[in-house]
XYZ file of C-alpha atoms in Angstrom:
505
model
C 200.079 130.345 94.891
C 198.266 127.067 94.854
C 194.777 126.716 95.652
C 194.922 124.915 99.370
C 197.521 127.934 100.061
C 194.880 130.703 98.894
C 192.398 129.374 101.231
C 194.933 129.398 104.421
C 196.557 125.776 104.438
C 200.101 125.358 104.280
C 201.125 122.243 102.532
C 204.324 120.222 104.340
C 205.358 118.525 101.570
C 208.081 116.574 103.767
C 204.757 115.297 106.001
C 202.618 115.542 103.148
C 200.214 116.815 106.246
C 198.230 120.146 105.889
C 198.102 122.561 108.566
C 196.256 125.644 109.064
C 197.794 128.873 109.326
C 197.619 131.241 112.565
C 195.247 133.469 110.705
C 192.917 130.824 108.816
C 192.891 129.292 112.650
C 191.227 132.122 113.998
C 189.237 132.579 111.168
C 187.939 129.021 111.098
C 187.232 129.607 115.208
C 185.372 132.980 114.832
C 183.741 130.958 112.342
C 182.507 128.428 114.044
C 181.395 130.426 116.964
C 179.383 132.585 115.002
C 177.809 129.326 113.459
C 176.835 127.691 116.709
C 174.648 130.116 117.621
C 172.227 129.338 114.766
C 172.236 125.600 115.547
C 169.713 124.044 117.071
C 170.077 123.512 121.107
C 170.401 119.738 121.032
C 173.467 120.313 119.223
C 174.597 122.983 121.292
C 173.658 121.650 124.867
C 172.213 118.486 126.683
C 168.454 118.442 126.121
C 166.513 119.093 129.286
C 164.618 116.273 130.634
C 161.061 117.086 131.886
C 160.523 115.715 135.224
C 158.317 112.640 135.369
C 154.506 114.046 135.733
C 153.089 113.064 138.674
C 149.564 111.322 138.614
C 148.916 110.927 134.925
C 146.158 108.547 134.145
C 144.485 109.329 137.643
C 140.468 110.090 137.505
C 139.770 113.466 136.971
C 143.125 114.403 135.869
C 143.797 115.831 132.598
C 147.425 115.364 130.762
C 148.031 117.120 127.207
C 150.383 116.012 124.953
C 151.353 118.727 122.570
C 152.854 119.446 119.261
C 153.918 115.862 118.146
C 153.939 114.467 114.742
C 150.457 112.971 115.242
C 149.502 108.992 113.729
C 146.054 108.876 114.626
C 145.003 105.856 112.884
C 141.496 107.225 112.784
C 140.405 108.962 109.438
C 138.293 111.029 111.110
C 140.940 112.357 113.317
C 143.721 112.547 110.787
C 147.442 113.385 110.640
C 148.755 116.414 111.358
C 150.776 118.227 114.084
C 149.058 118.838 117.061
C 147.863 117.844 120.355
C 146.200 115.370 122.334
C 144.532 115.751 125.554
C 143.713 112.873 128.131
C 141.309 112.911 131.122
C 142.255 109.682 133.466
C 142.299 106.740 131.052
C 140.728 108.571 127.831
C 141.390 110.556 125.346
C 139.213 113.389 125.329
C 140.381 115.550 122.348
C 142.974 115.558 119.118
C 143.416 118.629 117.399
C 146.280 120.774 115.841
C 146.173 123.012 119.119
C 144.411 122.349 122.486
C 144.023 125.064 125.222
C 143.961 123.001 127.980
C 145.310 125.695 130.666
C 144.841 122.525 134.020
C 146.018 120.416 132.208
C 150.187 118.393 132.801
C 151.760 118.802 130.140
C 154.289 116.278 128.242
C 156.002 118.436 125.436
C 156.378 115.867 122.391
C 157.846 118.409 120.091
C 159.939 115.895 117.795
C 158.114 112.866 118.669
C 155.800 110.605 116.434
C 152.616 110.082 118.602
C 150.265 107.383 117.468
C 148.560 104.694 119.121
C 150.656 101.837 120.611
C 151.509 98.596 118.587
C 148.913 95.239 118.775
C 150.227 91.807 118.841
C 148.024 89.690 118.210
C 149.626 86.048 119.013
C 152.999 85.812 121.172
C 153.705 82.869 123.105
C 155.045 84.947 126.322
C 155.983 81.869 128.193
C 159.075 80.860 126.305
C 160.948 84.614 126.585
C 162.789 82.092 128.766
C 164.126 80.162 125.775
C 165.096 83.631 124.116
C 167.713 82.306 120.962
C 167.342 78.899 121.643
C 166.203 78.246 117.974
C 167.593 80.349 115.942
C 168.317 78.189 112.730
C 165.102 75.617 113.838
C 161.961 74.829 112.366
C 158.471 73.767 113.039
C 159.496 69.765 113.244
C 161.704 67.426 112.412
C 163.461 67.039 109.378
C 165.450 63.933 107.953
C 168.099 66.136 106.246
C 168.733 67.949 109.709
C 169.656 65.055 111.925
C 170.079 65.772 115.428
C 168.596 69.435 115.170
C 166.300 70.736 117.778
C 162.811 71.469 116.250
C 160.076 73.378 117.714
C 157.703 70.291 118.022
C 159.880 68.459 119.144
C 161.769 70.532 121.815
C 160.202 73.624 122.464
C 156.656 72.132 123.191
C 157.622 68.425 123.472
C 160.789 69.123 126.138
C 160.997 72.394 127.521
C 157.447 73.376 128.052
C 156.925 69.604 129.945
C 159.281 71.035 132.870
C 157.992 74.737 133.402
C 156.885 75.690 137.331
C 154.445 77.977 137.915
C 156.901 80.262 138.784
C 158.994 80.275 135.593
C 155.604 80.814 134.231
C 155.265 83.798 136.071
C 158.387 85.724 135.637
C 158.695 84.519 131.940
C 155.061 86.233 131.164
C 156.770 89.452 133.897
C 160.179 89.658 131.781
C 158.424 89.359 128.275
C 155.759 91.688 128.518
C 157.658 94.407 129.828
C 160.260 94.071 127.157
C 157.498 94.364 124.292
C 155.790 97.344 126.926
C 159.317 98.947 126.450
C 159.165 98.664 122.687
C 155.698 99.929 122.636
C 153.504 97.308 122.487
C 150.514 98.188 124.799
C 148.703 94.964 123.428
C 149.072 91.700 123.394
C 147.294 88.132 123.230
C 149.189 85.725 124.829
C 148.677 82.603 123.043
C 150.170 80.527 126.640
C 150.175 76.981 125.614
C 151.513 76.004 129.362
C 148.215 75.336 131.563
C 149.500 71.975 132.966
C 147.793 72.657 135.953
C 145.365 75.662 137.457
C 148.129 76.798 139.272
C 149.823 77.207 135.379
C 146.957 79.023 134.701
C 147.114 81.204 137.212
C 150.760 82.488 136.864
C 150.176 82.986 133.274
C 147.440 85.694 134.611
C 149.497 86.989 137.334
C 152.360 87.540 135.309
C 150.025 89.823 132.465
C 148.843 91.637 135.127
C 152.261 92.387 137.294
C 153.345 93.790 133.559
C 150.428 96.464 133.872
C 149.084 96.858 129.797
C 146.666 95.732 127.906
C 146.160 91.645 126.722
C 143.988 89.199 125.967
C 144.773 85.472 128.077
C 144.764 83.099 125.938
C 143.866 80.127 127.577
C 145.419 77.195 125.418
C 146.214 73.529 125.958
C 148.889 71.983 128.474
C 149.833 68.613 129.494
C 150.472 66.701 132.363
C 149.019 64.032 135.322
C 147.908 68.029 136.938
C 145.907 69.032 133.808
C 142.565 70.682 133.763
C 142.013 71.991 130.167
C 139.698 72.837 129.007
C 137.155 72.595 132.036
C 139.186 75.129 134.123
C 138.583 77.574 131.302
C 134.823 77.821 133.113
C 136.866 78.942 136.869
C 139.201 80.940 135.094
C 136.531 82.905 133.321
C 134.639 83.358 136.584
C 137.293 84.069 138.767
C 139.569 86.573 136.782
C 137.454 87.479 133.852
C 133.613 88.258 135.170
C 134.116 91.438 133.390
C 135.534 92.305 130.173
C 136.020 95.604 130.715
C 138.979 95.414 132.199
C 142.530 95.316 131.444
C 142.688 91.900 130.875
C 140.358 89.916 128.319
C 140.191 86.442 127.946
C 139.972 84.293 124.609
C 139.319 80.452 124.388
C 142.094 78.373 122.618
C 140.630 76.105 119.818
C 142.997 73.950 118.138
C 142.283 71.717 115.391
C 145.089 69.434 115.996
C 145.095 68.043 119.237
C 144.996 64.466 119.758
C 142.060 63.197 121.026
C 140.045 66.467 121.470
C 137.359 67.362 119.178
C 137.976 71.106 117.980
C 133.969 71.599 118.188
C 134.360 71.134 122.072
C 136.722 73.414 122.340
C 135.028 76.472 120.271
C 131.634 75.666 121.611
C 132.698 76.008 125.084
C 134.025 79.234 123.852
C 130.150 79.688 122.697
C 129.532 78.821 126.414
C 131.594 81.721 128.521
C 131.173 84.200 125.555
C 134.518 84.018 124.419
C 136.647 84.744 121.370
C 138.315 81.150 119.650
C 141.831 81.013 118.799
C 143.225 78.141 116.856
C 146.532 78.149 114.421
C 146.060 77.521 111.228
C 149.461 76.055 109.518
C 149.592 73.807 106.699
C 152.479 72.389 106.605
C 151.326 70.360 109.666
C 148.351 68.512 107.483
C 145.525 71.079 108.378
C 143.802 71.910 105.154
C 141.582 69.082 105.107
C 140.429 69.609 108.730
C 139.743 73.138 108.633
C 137.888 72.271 105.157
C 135.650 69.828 107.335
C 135.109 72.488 109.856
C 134.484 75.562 107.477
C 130.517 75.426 108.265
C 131.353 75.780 112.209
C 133.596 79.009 111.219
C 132.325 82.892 112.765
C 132.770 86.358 113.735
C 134.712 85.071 116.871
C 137.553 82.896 115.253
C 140.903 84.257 115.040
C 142.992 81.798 112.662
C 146.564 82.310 112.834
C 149.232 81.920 110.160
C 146.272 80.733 107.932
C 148.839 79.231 105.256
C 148.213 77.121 103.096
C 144.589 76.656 103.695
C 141.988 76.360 100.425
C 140.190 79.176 98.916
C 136.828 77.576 100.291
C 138.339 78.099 103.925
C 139.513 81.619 103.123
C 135.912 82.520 101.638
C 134.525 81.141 104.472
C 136.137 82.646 106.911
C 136.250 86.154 104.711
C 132.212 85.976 104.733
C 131.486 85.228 108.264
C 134.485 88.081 109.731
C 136.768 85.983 110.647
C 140.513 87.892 111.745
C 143.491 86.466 110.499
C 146.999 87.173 112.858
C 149.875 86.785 110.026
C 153.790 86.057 112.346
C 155.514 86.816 108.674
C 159.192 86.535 109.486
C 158.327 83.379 111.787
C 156.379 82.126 108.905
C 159.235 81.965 106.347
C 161.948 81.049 109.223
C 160.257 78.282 110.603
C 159.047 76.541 107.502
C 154.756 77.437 107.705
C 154.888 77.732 104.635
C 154.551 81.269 102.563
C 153.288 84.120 104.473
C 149.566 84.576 102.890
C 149.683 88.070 103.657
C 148.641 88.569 99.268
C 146.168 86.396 99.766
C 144.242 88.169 102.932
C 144.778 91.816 100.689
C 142.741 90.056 97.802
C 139.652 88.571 100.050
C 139.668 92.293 101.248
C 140.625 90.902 104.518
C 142.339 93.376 107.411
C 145.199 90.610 108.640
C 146.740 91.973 111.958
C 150.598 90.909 112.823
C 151.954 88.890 115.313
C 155.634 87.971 117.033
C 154.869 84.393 117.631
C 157.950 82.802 119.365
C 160.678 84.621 121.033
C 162.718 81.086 120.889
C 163.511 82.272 117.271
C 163.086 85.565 116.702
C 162.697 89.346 118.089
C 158.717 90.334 120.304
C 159.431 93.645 118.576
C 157.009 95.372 115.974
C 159.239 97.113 113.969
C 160.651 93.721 112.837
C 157.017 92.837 112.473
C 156.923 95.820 109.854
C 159.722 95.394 107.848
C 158.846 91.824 107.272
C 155.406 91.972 106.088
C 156.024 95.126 104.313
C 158.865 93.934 102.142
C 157.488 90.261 101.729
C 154.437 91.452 100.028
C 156.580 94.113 97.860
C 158.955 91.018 96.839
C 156.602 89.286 95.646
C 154.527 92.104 94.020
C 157.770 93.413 92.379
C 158.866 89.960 91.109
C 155.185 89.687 89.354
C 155.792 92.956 88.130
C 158.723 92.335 86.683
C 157.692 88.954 85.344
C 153.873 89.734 84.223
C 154.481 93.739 83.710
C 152.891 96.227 86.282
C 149.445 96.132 85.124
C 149.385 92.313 85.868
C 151.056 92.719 89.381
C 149.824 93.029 92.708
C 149.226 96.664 94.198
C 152.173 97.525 96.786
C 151.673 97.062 100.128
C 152.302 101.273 102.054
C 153.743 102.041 104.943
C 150.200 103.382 106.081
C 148.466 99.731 105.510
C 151.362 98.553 107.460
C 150.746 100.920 110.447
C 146.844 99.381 110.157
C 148.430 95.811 110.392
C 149.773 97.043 113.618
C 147.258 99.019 115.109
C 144.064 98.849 114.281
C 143.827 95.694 112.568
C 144.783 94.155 115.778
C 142.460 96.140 117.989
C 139.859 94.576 115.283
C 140.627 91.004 115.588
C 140.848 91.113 119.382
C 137.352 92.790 119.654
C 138.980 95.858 121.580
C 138.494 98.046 118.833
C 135.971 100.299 120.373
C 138.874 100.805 123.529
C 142.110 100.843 121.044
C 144.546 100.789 118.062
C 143.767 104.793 117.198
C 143.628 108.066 118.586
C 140.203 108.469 118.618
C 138.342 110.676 121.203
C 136.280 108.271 124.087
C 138.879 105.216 123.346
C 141.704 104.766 126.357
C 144.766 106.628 125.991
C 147.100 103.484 124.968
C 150.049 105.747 123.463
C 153.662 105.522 122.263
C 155.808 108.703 121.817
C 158.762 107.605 119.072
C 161.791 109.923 118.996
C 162.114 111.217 115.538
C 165.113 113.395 116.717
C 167.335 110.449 116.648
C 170.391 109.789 114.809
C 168.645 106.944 112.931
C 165.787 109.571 112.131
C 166.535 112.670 111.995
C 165.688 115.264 109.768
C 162.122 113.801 109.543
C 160.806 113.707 106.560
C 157.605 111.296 106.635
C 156.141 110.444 110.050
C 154.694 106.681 108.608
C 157.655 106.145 106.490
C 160.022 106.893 109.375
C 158.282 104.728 111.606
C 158.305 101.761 109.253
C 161.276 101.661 107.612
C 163.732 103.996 109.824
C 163.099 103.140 113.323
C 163.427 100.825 116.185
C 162.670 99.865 119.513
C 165.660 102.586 120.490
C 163.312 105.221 119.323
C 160.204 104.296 121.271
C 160.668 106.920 123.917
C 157.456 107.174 126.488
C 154.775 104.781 126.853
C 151.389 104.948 128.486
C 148.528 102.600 128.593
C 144.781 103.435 129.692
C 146.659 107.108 129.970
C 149.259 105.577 133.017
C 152.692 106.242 132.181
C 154.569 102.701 132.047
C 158.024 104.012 129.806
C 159.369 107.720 130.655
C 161.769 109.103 128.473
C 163.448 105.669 127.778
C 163.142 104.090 130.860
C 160.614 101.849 131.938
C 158.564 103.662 135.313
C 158.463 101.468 138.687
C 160.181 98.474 137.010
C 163.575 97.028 139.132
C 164.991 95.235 135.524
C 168.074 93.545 137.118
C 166.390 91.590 139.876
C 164.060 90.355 137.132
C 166.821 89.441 134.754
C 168.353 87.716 137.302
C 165.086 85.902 138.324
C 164.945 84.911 134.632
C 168.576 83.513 134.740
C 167.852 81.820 137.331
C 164.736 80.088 135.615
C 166.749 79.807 132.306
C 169.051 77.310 134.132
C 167.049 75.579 136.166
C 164.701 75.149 132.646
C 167.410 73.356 130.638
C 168.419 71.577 133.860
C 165.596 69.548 134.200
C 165.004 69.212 130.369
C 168.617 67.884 130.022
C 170.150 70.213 127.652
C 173.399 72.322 127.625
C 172.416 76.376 127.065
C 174.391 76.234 123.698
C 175.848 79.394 123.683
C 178.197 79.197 120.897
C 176.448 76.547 118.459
């Protein structure tokens, strides 16, 4: 008898099909009955979904999360798996178990629970212009004829047309799609204040979206404009306090025509303000940030940073300066080479940043990826080339959680409120699904994070301890009127700029 036959399968050789036998049939069922009954119950049965809690995040209210993989980001706190428990908009406690008998509880059994991801430079106003660019760069380029740029169009056409109101719902639609893929932070780099009114939908907009950010309040253009002076009524009227939700940071370029940089970052100086300017070589800068290195402090934040000398990067090394690195913008749009090697040797702590949605994905694990396997390239190449000894150190998927984390609570100055799970800091927490078919079985809670998952896996969300995502759904949020709000900009946006939405270029 042959072998298939032995183990109950008759073989038609006419079909050249195999079918089972009537006992080998019931054997196989009894089988697998008997086996499902060890499996776990997600693979037996629909999980049950736990009812929304009510009043999480309210004074006085305490809401335990327990038994997730925790990510504390604190190395005081640790990893481990455990709980943490929240009174109103702080974390009170993080430990492997937590008797908390009044508090709500939100099982997270399965779940990576760490702090939420920090973006430190995202220019919120153009989600409009979502895939516009997706083969452009920074400017214009002979050997491209006819090619939108970003100079050129983005800032030079489209922004020149923007209402208040596309302003508004563009700043709405684009923070709650980075709130859905758990990013509870964000500076908002909005280079759109033609007017006050500009300025004032920018704000609106961050707050309608209900997490944390910092308003960057950058140039605009226009018979209507008021920068920089209306940085002095913006600061009074929204901003009088910085702890709040909302922070405020002054926008310092260094290549504006006809404004002196020094204006800009000692009016900063002025209102007590943070100073963001970027920092991009290709566009001529090194020699002007080399003539400004003695004005450089504590409060700059200098994004991209490429291709600057190592006299600026001392300088701005020694004082604490924060460097925002947009690494897959960076190579896309031509920057020049992501100087993510170069921060690691000053024994700088770069944070990451989206940049523009006009060209590429708001979400972090994208961030990740890029910065993680750009520095390990180039490491690997040098290693290769020089010999390990001679090479770079590799870049870990724990440094690249820091990037995204608490890096960027560092260069924002909100440190001491976020970017770990640290006891007394508000409870700004993502719950990642590490049950998933792209996850599952977990087998390290950084690595998995880093390399494995996506925004599909970023489950519940909560800033200041409110609960903004719920079990994959963002809470109080009506997403098709938006869209269709944003549609409805979208079109009237390339209206007036005179360009065709070009859908199949």
């Amino acid at each position: 008898m042959c072998e298939l036959c032995k183990g109950g399968l008759n073989l038609h050789p006419q079909t050249r099909k195999m079918a089972p036998s009537r006992r080998s049939f019931l054997r196989g069922a009894m089988a697998s009955a008997a086996g499902a009954a060890f499996l776990p119950a997600f693979m037996t049965r629909a999980a049950k979904a736990q009812a929304l809690p009510v009043g999480v995040g309210e004074a006085g209210r305490k809401t335990l999360i327990k038994g997730g993989y925790i990510l504390s980001q604190d190395a005081s706190v640790g990893d481990f798996i455990g709980d943490v428990l929240i009174e109103g908009s702080k974390i009170l406690q993080v430990a492997p178990q937590i008797d908390a008998p009044d508090a709500t509880v939100i099982e997270a059994a399965g779940r990576v629970v760490m702090p939420g991801f920090i973006d430190t430079h995202h220019h919120q106003f153009e989600t409009s212009l979502r895939s516009y660019l997706p083969n452009g760069i920074m400017f214009a380029d002979p050997t491209r004829e006819g090619e939108p740029n970003y100079l050129d169009d983005i800032l030079g056409k489209f922004s020149m047309v923007y209402r208040p109101q596309d302003v508004y719902i563009a700043q709405l639609f684009g923070g709650l799609s980075q709130l859905d893929a758990g990013v509870t932070t964000v500076l908002d780099v909005s280079q759109i204040h033609h007017s006050p009114e500009h300025s004032n939908a920018v704000i609106e907009g961050m707050r309608a979206v209900g997490r944390r950010g910092v308003f960057g309040y950058f140039e605009g253009y226009g018979d209507d404009l008021q920068y920089p002076q209306d940085a002095r009524r913006i600061r009074n009227e929204y901003f009088g306090s910085d702890d709040q939700l909302l922070t405020m940071l002054m926008g310092g370029e260094a290549y504006l025509p006809n404004v002196n940089p020094l204006d800009l970052w000692n009016m900063g100086k002025e209102l007590d303000l943070m100073v963001g300017l970027h920092v991009v070589g290709s566009l001529g800068m090194r020699e002007v940030m080399d003539n400004l290195i003695p004005h450089y402090t504590d409060k700059h934040l200098f994004i991209h940073m490429t291709g600057m000398s190592d006299a600026a990067w001392e300088r701005a090394r020694d004082v604490g300066a924060h460097i925002s690195l947009s690494v897959p913008i960076e190579m896309q749009m031509r920057h020049g080479q992501p100087p993510i090697q170069k921060a690691i040797d000053m024994g700088m702590a770069p944070s990451l940043s989206v940049d523009v949605e006009c060209t590429m994905t708001a979400d972090f694990f994208t961030q990740m990826r890029s910065a993680i396997t750009w520095q390990r390239a180039l490491a690997n190449q040098a290693a290769l080339e020089n010999g390990p000894e001679n090479a770079p150190a590799l870049l870990s998927v724990r440094e690249v959680l820091e990037f995204a984390t608490i890096n960027g609570a560092k260069g924002l100055r909100l440190d001491h409120k976020t970017g770990s799970l640290t006891p007394g800091k508000e409870a700004d927490i993502i719950l990642l699904d590490a049950t998933a078919l792209n996850v599952a079985p977990l087998n390290n809670a950084p690595g998995a994070v880093v390399t494995l998952m996506e925004r599909s896996n970023v489950e519940t969300v909560l800033v200041a301890g409110q609960i903004k995502k719920w079990q994959g759904a963002l809470v109080g949020q009506d997403i098709a009127a938006l869209r269709d709000q944003i549609i409805a900009s979208r079109d009237y946006l390339f209206e007036a700029a005179g360009v065709e939405v070009p859908l199949f270029d």
